[in-house]
Structures are given as structure tokens and as C-alpha cells.
Short mmCIF file of C-alpha atoms and ligand atoms in Angstrom, two decimals:
data_model
loop_
_atom_site.label_atom_id
_atom_site.label_comp_id
_atom_site.label_asym_id
_atom_site.label_seq_id
_atom_site.Cartn_x
_atom_site.Cartn_y
_atom_site.Cartn_z
CA MET A 1 46.83 -64.29 -33.70
CA SER A 2 47.07 -61.52 -36.24
CA ASP A 3 46.27 -57.92 -35.27
CA ILE A 4 44.02 -57.62 -38.31
CA LEU A 5 41.57 -60.43 -38.99
CA THR A 6 39.84 -60.79 -42.34
CA HIS A 7 37.01 -63.14 -43.02
CA THR A 8 34.74 -63.45 -46.05
CA ASP A 9 31.31 -65.00 -45.90
CA ALA A 10 28.18 -64.59 -48.05
CA GLY A 11 29.81 -61.84 -50.12
CA VAL A 12 30.83 -59.82 -47.05
CA MET A 13 34.50 -59.30 -46.16
CA THR A 14 34.88 -58.33 -42.51
CA ILE A 15 38.09 -56.63 -41.43
CA THR A 16 38.50 -56.72 -37.65
CA PHE A 17 40.90 -54.75 -35.46
CA ASN A 18 42.26 -57.38 -33.10
CA ARG A 19 44.79 -55.68 -30.85
CA LEU A 20 42.77 -55.11 -27.72
CA ASP A 21 45.73 -54.93 -25.32
CA LYS A 22 46.86 -51.78 -27.17
CA LYS A 23 43.31 -50.50 -27.69
CA ASN A 24 43.32 -51.53 -31.34
CA SER A 25 45.91 -48.86 -32.15
CA ILE A 26 47.17 -49.37 -35.67
CA THR A 27 50.77 -50.16 -36.61
CA SER A 28 52.35 -49.85 -40.00
CA SER A 29 52.06 -53.60 -40.56
CA MET A 30 48.35 -53.43 -39.68
CA TYR A 31 47.87 -50.67 -42.27
CA ALA A 32 49.69 -52.86 -44.80
CA ALA A 33 47.40 -55.81 -43.99
CA MET A 34 44.30 -53.60 -44.31
CA ALA A 35 45.51 -52.04 -47.57
CA ASP A 36 46.08 -55.55 -48.97
CA ALA A 37 42.67 -56.75 -47.78
CA VAL A 38 40.92 -53.75 -49.34
CA ALA A 39 42.80 -54.28 -52.64
CA GLN A 40 41.82 -57.95 -52.58
CA ALA A 41 38.19 -57.05 -51.84
CA ALA A 42 38.21 -54.62 -54.78
CA ALA A 43 39.54 -57.27 -57.16
CA ASP A 44 37.58 -60.32 -55.96
CA PRO A 45 34.11 -60.64 -57.48
CA ALA A 46 33.13 -62.87 -54.54
CA VAL A 47 33.44 -59.84 -52.23
CA ARG A 48 30.49 -57.48 -52.63
CA VAL A 49 30.62 -55.51 -49.38
CA VAL A 50 33.33 -54.76 -46.79
CA VAL A 51 32.74 -54.16 -43.08
CA PHE A 52 35.27 -52.72 -40.63
CA GLN A 53 34.72 -53.59 -37.00
CA GLY A 54 36.50 -53.47 -33.66
CA HIS A 55 35.49 -54.68 -30.21
CA GLU A 56 32.38 -53.67 -28.25
CA SER A 57 34.68 -51.71 -25.88
CA ILE A 58 36.87 -49.97 -28.48
CA PHE A 59 36.95 -49.41 -32.21
CA SER A 60 40.49 -48.03 -32.47
CA ALA A 61 42.86 -45.70 -30.57
CA GLY A 62 44.22 -44.54 -33.93
CA ASN A 63 47.83 -44.69 -34.96
CA ASP A 64 50.13 -46.69 -32.73
CA ILE A 65 52.15 -43.82 -31.38
CA GLY A 66 55.43 -45.68 -30.76
CA ASP A 67 55.32 -47.39 -34.14
CA PHE A 68 54.43 -44.10 -35.77
CA LEU A 69 57.51 -42.44 -34.35
CA ASN A 70 59.75 -45.34 -35.39
CA GLN A 71 58.31 -45.65 -38.89
CA PRO A 72 56.82 -42.27 -39.82
CA PRO A 73 54.84 -42.34 -43.06
CA THR A 74 57.21 -40.33 -45.20
CA THR A 75 56.12 -41.28 -48.71
CA GLN A 76 52.81 -41.68 -50.47
CA GLU A 77 53.64 -45.41 -50.72
CA SER A 78 53.60 -45.78 -46.91
CA PRO A 79 51.04 -48.40 -45.84
CA VAL A 80 48.78 -45.80 -44.17
CA PHE A 81 48.46 -43.80 -47.39
CA ARG A 82 48.00 -46.97 -49.44
CA PHE A 83 45.15 -47.92 -47.08
CA LEU A 84 43.57 -44.46 -47.23
CA ARG A 85 43.66 -44.30 -51.01
CA GLY A 86 42.23 -47.83 -51.07
CA ILE A 87 39.15 -46.88 -49.04
CA ALA A 88 38.74 -43.48 -50.74
CA THR A 89 38.53 -45.12 -54.16
CA PHE A 90 36.74 -48.33 -53.15
CA GLU A 91 33.82 -48.86 -55.51
CA LYS A 92 31.73 -51.36 -53.52
CA PRO A 93 29.86 -50.54 -50.28
CA LEU A 94 32.02 -49.99 -47.20
CA LEU A 95 30.45 -50.26 -43.74
CA ALA A 96 31.78 -49.67 -40.24
CA ALA A 97 30.61 -50.85 -36.84
CA VAL A 98 31.99 -48.55 -34.14
CA ALA A 99 31.75 -49.05 -30.39
CA GLY A 100 33.81 -47.26 -27.75
CA PRO A 101 36.58 -44.79 -28.66
CA ALA A 102 37.37 -44.12 -32.32
CA VAL A 103 40.43 -41.87 -32.18
CA GLY A 104 42.17 -40.16 -35.09
CA ILE A 105 42.05 -42.42 -38.09
CA GLY A 106 39.44 -44.47 -36.19
CA THR A 107 37.14 -41.53 -36.93
CA THR A 108 38.57 -40.14 -40.18
CA MET A 109 38.35 -43.49 -41.99
CA LEU A 110 34.57 -43.32 -41.40
CA PHE A 111 34.28 -40.43 -43.88
CA HIS A 112 35.09 -43.01 -46.55
CA CYS A 113 32.49 -45.52 -45.38
CA ASP A 114 29.00 -45.54 -46.88
CA LEU A 115 27.16 -46.69 -43.77
CA VAL A 116 28.33 -46.31 -40.19
CA TYR A 117 26.66 -47.95 -37.19
CA ALA A 118 27.62 -46.96 -33.67
CA GLY A 119 27.28 -48.38 -30.21
CA ASP A 120 25.80 -45.93 -27.72
CA ASN A 121 29.25 -45.92 -26.04
CA ALA A 122 30.99 -44.67 -29.19
CA ALA A 123 33.31 -41.67 -28.74
CA PHE A 124 34.69 -40.10 -31.89
CA SER A 125 37.70 -37.80 -31.82
CA MET A 126 40.16 -36.17 -34.17
CA PRO A 127 42.80 -34.86 -31.73
CA PHE A 128 45.40 -33.92 -34.36
CA VAL A 129 45.94 -30.39 -33.04
CA ASN A 130 46.44 -31.75 -29.52
CA LEU A 131 49.21 -33.94 -30.96
CA GLY A 132 50.92 -31.07 -32.78
CA LEU A 133 49.67 -32.44 -36.09
CA CYS A 134 47.06 -31.63 -38.73
CA PRO A 135 44.11 -33.61 -40.13
CA GLU A 136 44.54 -36.66 -42.37
CA ALA A 137 42.41 -38.91 -44.57
CA ALA A 138 40.95 -35.82 -46.29
CA SER A 139 39.09 -35.04 -43.07
CA SER A 140 39.88 -31.33 -43.51
CA LEU A 141 37.73 -31.48 -46.65
CA LEU A 142 35.16 -34.09 -45.67
CA ALA A 143 34.39 -33.00 -42.09
CA PRO A 144 33.34 -29.45 -43.10
CA ARG A 145 31.43 -30.88 -46.06
CA MET A 146 29.51 -33.31 -43.83
CA PHE A 147 29.17 -31.42 -40.52
CA GLY A 148 29.15 -27.80 -41.74
CA TYR A 149 32.19 -25.58 -41.13
CA HIS A 150 31.65 -24.56 -37.51
CA ARG A 151 30.90 -28.02 -36.22
CA ALA A 152 33.90 -29.38 -38.14
CA ALA A 153 36.07 -26.60 -36.73
CA GLU A 154 34.99 -27.56 -33.22
CA ALA A 155 35.81 -31.22 -33.83
CA LEU A 156 39.14 -30.54 -35.55
CA LEU A 157 40.45 -27.51 -33.63
CA MET A 158 39.36 -28.58 -30.14
CA GLY A 159 39.97 -32.27 -30.82
CA GLU A 160 37.56 -33.27 -28.05
CA PRO A 161 35.45 -36.42 -28.26
CA PHE A 162 31.88 -36.25 -29.51
CA PHE A 163 29.49 -39.04 -28.86
CA ALA A 164 27.14 -41.35 -30.75
CA GLU A 165 24.08 -39.12 -30.67
CA ALA A 166 26.01 -36.03 -31.85
CA ALA A 167 27.71 -38.11 -34.53
CA GLN A 168 24.31 -39.20 -35.79
CA GLU A 169 23.09 -35.61 -35.75
CA VAL A 170 25.99 -34.41 -37.93
CA GLY A 171 25.52 -37.29 -40.35
CA LEU A 172 28.57 -39.39 -39.53
CA VAL A 173 26.50 -42.23 -38.08
CA ASN A 174 23.41 -43.88 -39.55
CA ARG A 175 22.08 -45.59 -36.47
CA VAL A 176 22.94 -46.03 -32.80
CA VAL A 177 22.47 -49.42 -31.16
CA PRO A 178 23.71 -51.10 -27.95
CA PRO A 179 27.49 -51.77 -28.14
CA THR A 180 27.03 -55.53 -27.93
CA GLU A 181 24.78 -55.40 -30.99
CA VAL A 182 26.70 -53.08 -33.28
CA ASN A 183 28.86 -55.66 -35.07
CA GLY A 184 25.88 -57.95 -35.60
CA TYR A 185 23.72 -55.11 -36.85
CA ALA A 186 26.37 -54.01 -39.37
CA GLN A 187 26.74 -57.62 -40.53
CA ALA A 188 23.00 -57.93 -41.10
CA GLN A 189 22.96 -54.70 -43.12
CA ALA A 190 26.01 -55.84 -45.09
CA ARG A 191 24.33 -59.12 -45.94
CA LYS A 192 21.26 -57.28 -47.19
CA LEU A 193 23.51 -55.18 -49.43
CA ALA A 194 25.44 -58.23 -50.63
CA ALA A 195 22.19 -59.74 -51.90
CA LYS A 196 21.53 -56.73 -54.14
CA PRO A 197 22.85 -56.35 -57.69
CA LEU A 198 26.49 -55.32 -57.35
CA SER A 199 26.51 -53.31 -60.58
CA SER A 200 23.68 -51.12 -59.22
CA LEU A 201 25.44 -50.66 -55.88
CA ILE A 202 28.67 -49.63 -57.61
CA GLU A 203 26.97 -47.26 -60.04
CA THR A 204 24.85 -45.66 -57.29
CA LYS A 205 27.90 -45.11 -55.10
CA ARG A 206 29.88 -43.70 -58.05
CA LEU A 207 27.08 -41.25 -58.86
CA MET A 208 26.76 -40.10 -55.24
CA LYS A 209 30.51 -39.75 -54.64
CA GLY A 210 31.31 -38.01 -57.91
CA ASP A 211 34.90 -37.25 -58.73
CA THR A 212 37.33 -38.49 -56.06
CA GLN A 213 40.23 -36.35 -57.34
CA ALA A 214 39.64 -33.54 -54.84
CA VAL A 215 39.64 -36.07 -51.99
CA LEU A 216 42.86 -37.71 -53.17
CA GLN A 217 44.48 -34.34 -53.68
CA LYS A 218 43.54 -33.18 -50.17
CA MET A 219 44.85 -36.46 -48.73
CA ALA A 220 48.20 -35.94 -50.43
CA GLU A 221 48.35 -32.32 -49.27
CA GLU A 222 47.50 -33.28 -45.69
CA GLY A 223 49.97 -36.19 -45.85
CA ALA A 224 52.82 -33.85 -46.77
CA SER A 225 52.00 -31.49 -43.88
CA PHE A 226 51.44 -34.36 -41.44
CA GLY A 227 54.82 -35.94 -42.32
CA ARG A 228 56.61 -32.61 -41.84
CA MET A 229 54.79 -31.79 -38.59
CA LEU A 230 55.63 -35.18 -37.09
CA GLN A 231 59.28 -34.09 -37.01
CA GLU A 232 58.53 -30.71 -35.39
CA PRO A 233 58.72 -29.75 -31.69
CA ALA A 234 54.96 -29.70 -30.97
CA ALA A 235 54.47 -33.32 -32.09
CA LYS A 236 57.66 -34.41 -30.34
CA GLU A 237 56.35 -32.89 -27.10
CA ALA A 238 52.88 -34.43 -27.53
CA PHE A 239 54.16 -37.92 -28.30
CA GLY A 240 56.88 -37.73 -25.64
CA ALA A 241 54.20 -36.81 -23.11
CA PHE A 242 52.00 -39.75 -24.18
CA MET A 243 54.90 -42.20 -23.80
CA GLU A 244 55.82 -40.73 -20.39
CA LYS A 245 52.13 -40.68 -19.34
CA ARG A 246 52.18 -36.94 -18.56
CA LYS A 247 50.37 -33.85 -19.87
CA PRO A 248 52.07 -32.14 -22.82
CA ASP A 249 53.41 -28.60 -22.34
CA PHE A 250 52.91 -26.47 -25.45
CA SER A 251 53.43 -23.17 -23.62
CA LYS A 252 56.61 -22.35 -25.56
CA LEU A 253 55.46 -23.70 -28.93
N1 COA B 301 49.37 -46.01 -29.57
C1 COA B 301 50.09 -46.89 -28.83
N2 COA B 301 49.63 -47.45 -27.71
C2 COA B 301 48.40 -47.09 -27.31
C3 COA B 301 47.61 -46.18 -28.02
C4 COA B 301 48.14 -45.62 -29.20
N3 COA B 301 47.45 -44.78 -29.96
N4 COA B 301 46.42 -46.01 -27.38
C5 COA B 301 46.48 -46.82 -26.29
N5 COA B 301 47.67 -47.46 -26.25
C6 COA B 301 48.15 -48.41 -25.23
C7 COA B 301 48.52 -47.68 -23.94
O1 COA B 301 49.83 -47.16 -24.03
C8 COA B 301 48.38 -48.80 -22.94
O2 COA B 301 49.50 -49.63 -23.06
P1 COA B 301 50.17 -50.26 -21.71
O3 COA B 301 49.09 -51.15 -21.15
O4 COA B 301 51.35 -51.03 -22.25
O5 COA B 301 50.52 -49.11 -20.82
C9 COA B 301 47.19 -49.61 -23.48
O6 COA B 301 47.10 -49.28 -24.86
C10 COA B 301 45.89 -49.24 -22.80
O7 COA B 301 45.67 -47.84 -22.99
P2 COA B 301 44.99 -46.91 -21.88
O8 COA B 301 45.29 -45.49 -22.24
O9 COA B 301 45.43 -47.38 -20.51
O10 COA B 301 43.45 -47.25 -22.09
P3 COA B 301 42.18 -46.37 -21.68
O11 COA B 301 41.01 -47.29 -21.81
O12 COA B 301 42.40 -45.68 -20.38
O13 COA B 301 42.06 -45.23 -22.81
C11 COA B 301 42.10 -44.39 -25.07
C12 COA B 301 41.79 -45.60 -24.16
C13 COA B 301 41.95 -44.85 -26.50
C14 COA B 301 41.10 -43.25 -24.77
C15 COA B 301 43.53 -43.88 -24.75
O14 COA B 301 44.39 -45.02 -24.78
C16 COA B 301 44.07 -42.87 -25.74
O15 COA B 301 43.70 -41.71 -25.70
N6 COA B 301 45.01 -43.30 -26.60
C17 COA B 301 45.75 -42.41 -27.48
C18 COA B 301 44.93 -42.02 -28.65
C19 COA B 301 45.72 -41.17 -29.60
O16 COA B 301 46.18 -40.09 -29.29
N7 COA B 301 45.90 -41.70 -30.82
C20 COA B 301 46.73 -41.11 -31.84
C21 COA B 301 45.90 -40.53 -32.91
S1 COA B 301 46.96 -39.96 -34.25
#
């Protein structure tokens, strides 16, 4: 079965991470499948709302580290950037149902969602610094904007997980529910939205979001740094340590 499942029903396209054995970590081909699904959802009038979901035990462990090292995203046409631009410019409502860990892009993609529902086991983290990298998905712009600078600095510089209640407090999450209910709850909300006039949903979102140029620009800027840093010693040490299941040693870096 595919690692990304898409299913459309009653105006709602659901995109599901389906790679539980690898904690729903995301490979380049999964990004390509998600970018294609988002483009299709944008173009298809039968799709009115999109929902991202994972499993009740994990949303996503972020980039697949091995795949990332083999196929680093070097150009703006890389599937990951295509996916990120797709969600950043998506005009219809985007929802996410998050249970368990949401690491890296598992958290940063949520800045581009309109409504986020979380299981009470959700653990959000943006451990880019701990991986010798820098933020992506315009999170260096959107986290300070949403959380306030100091709380964003804590999340992005420390890279430690923060949990459902804290995520709701900083405005990343709309509502916390039991993990077994989060996908169903998001679906019910999505169906309510899908029954509303699409033109009003699109116009309301456009008015709230304003100009997306700054977001796209920050994404490109971060992407250039991220691509460069992936080749540098700190990232090599961090990823090597993950593969060898040991603690990284940054003492000389
Ligand atoms: N890339 C590739 N494989 C990953 C992965 C990732 N990001 N995250 C988990 N996996 C794999 C593990 O290597 C392991 O594979 P194996 O069974 O072949 O050894 C399997 O998924 C299970 O992972 P494990 O770490 O044993 O699960 P856990 O429940 O103890 O912890 C996480 C779950 C998500 C907390 C932990 O896997 C983790 O921290 N992953 C890395 C997250 C990360 O740094 N992402 C990169 C962001 S850019």
C-alpha cells in the first residue's frame, strides 16, 4: 500500500501518512505524492477542504533522514519545496489532525493549516538546531508571528517537544481531544466547512492571510540555508549519530 493515501468524499480530500513502521517519516516520493494531491485539490472543484492526518500514535517523524541524505532537496523544484509552496498558497481550507509526535515538518506544515486539532498525546517539535540545520517551511517567520518571539525562540533554538496544551495556548492548535477521536473530529469539522459556500471560504481565508509573498520569500531563503547546512559537518554528525543510534557530539563544531 502507498505511503501516502488520498481519499475524497463529500468535498473533503483526506491525505493520510501511511508509513507507520518508519513513524510516518516522509520521503521524497511521499512529498511528491502530497504536492500532486494538493495541486489536484486546488484545481478540482469537487474538493472544497483538505485534511492531513496520521495515526493515533504518530502524526509524522518529519523528513526521512536516510532518504534526505541520499536525495537532498537542492533546488526549489524539489518535491519538498513544491509541497510547501502548495500548502502556503492553497486557497481552500486546510485542516490537520495531529496525534503523537509531530517532528520537524510534521509541526512546521501546521503553520499553513487553517484549523489544527490535536490528540492529548500530541508532541510538537522543531529540532532543526539539534540536527545542525535551520528552520524550514517559513517557520522562522510564522512561529514568532504566532507564538511571540521568546516562545518561538524556545521552540526553535532548544528544539524540545512541546505538548498539546502548550500548543493550544500559543495558538497552534484549536482544540485538544482524545487521540482516538482526533481524525474523526477533524473530519466532522471538515464536512461542516465543505457544506459552506466555497467562494466565501476562499475570500475569507485570502483576507485573513493577506499577501503570501513574504512567506514564500522566507521559505526560499530558509531552503537555501537548509540545503547548504545539510552538507556541513554539524548536520553530518547529527544524521550520522541518528543512523548509528548514538548521541551526536557537537563539541568541536
Ligand atoms: N527518518 C527515518 N527513519 C525514521 C525516522 C526518520 N525521521 N524517525 C523514525 N524512523 C525509524 C527508526 O529509524 C526506526 O526504524 P527501525 O525500526 O528500522 O530501526 C523506526 O522508524 C521506529 O523509530 P523509533 O525511533 O524506534 O520510534 P520511537 O517511537 O522510539 O520514537 C520518534 C519516535 C519520532 C520520537 C523518533 O523516531 C524520532 O525522534 N525520530 C527522528 C525525528 C527527526 O529527527 N526527524 C527529522 C526532522 S528534519
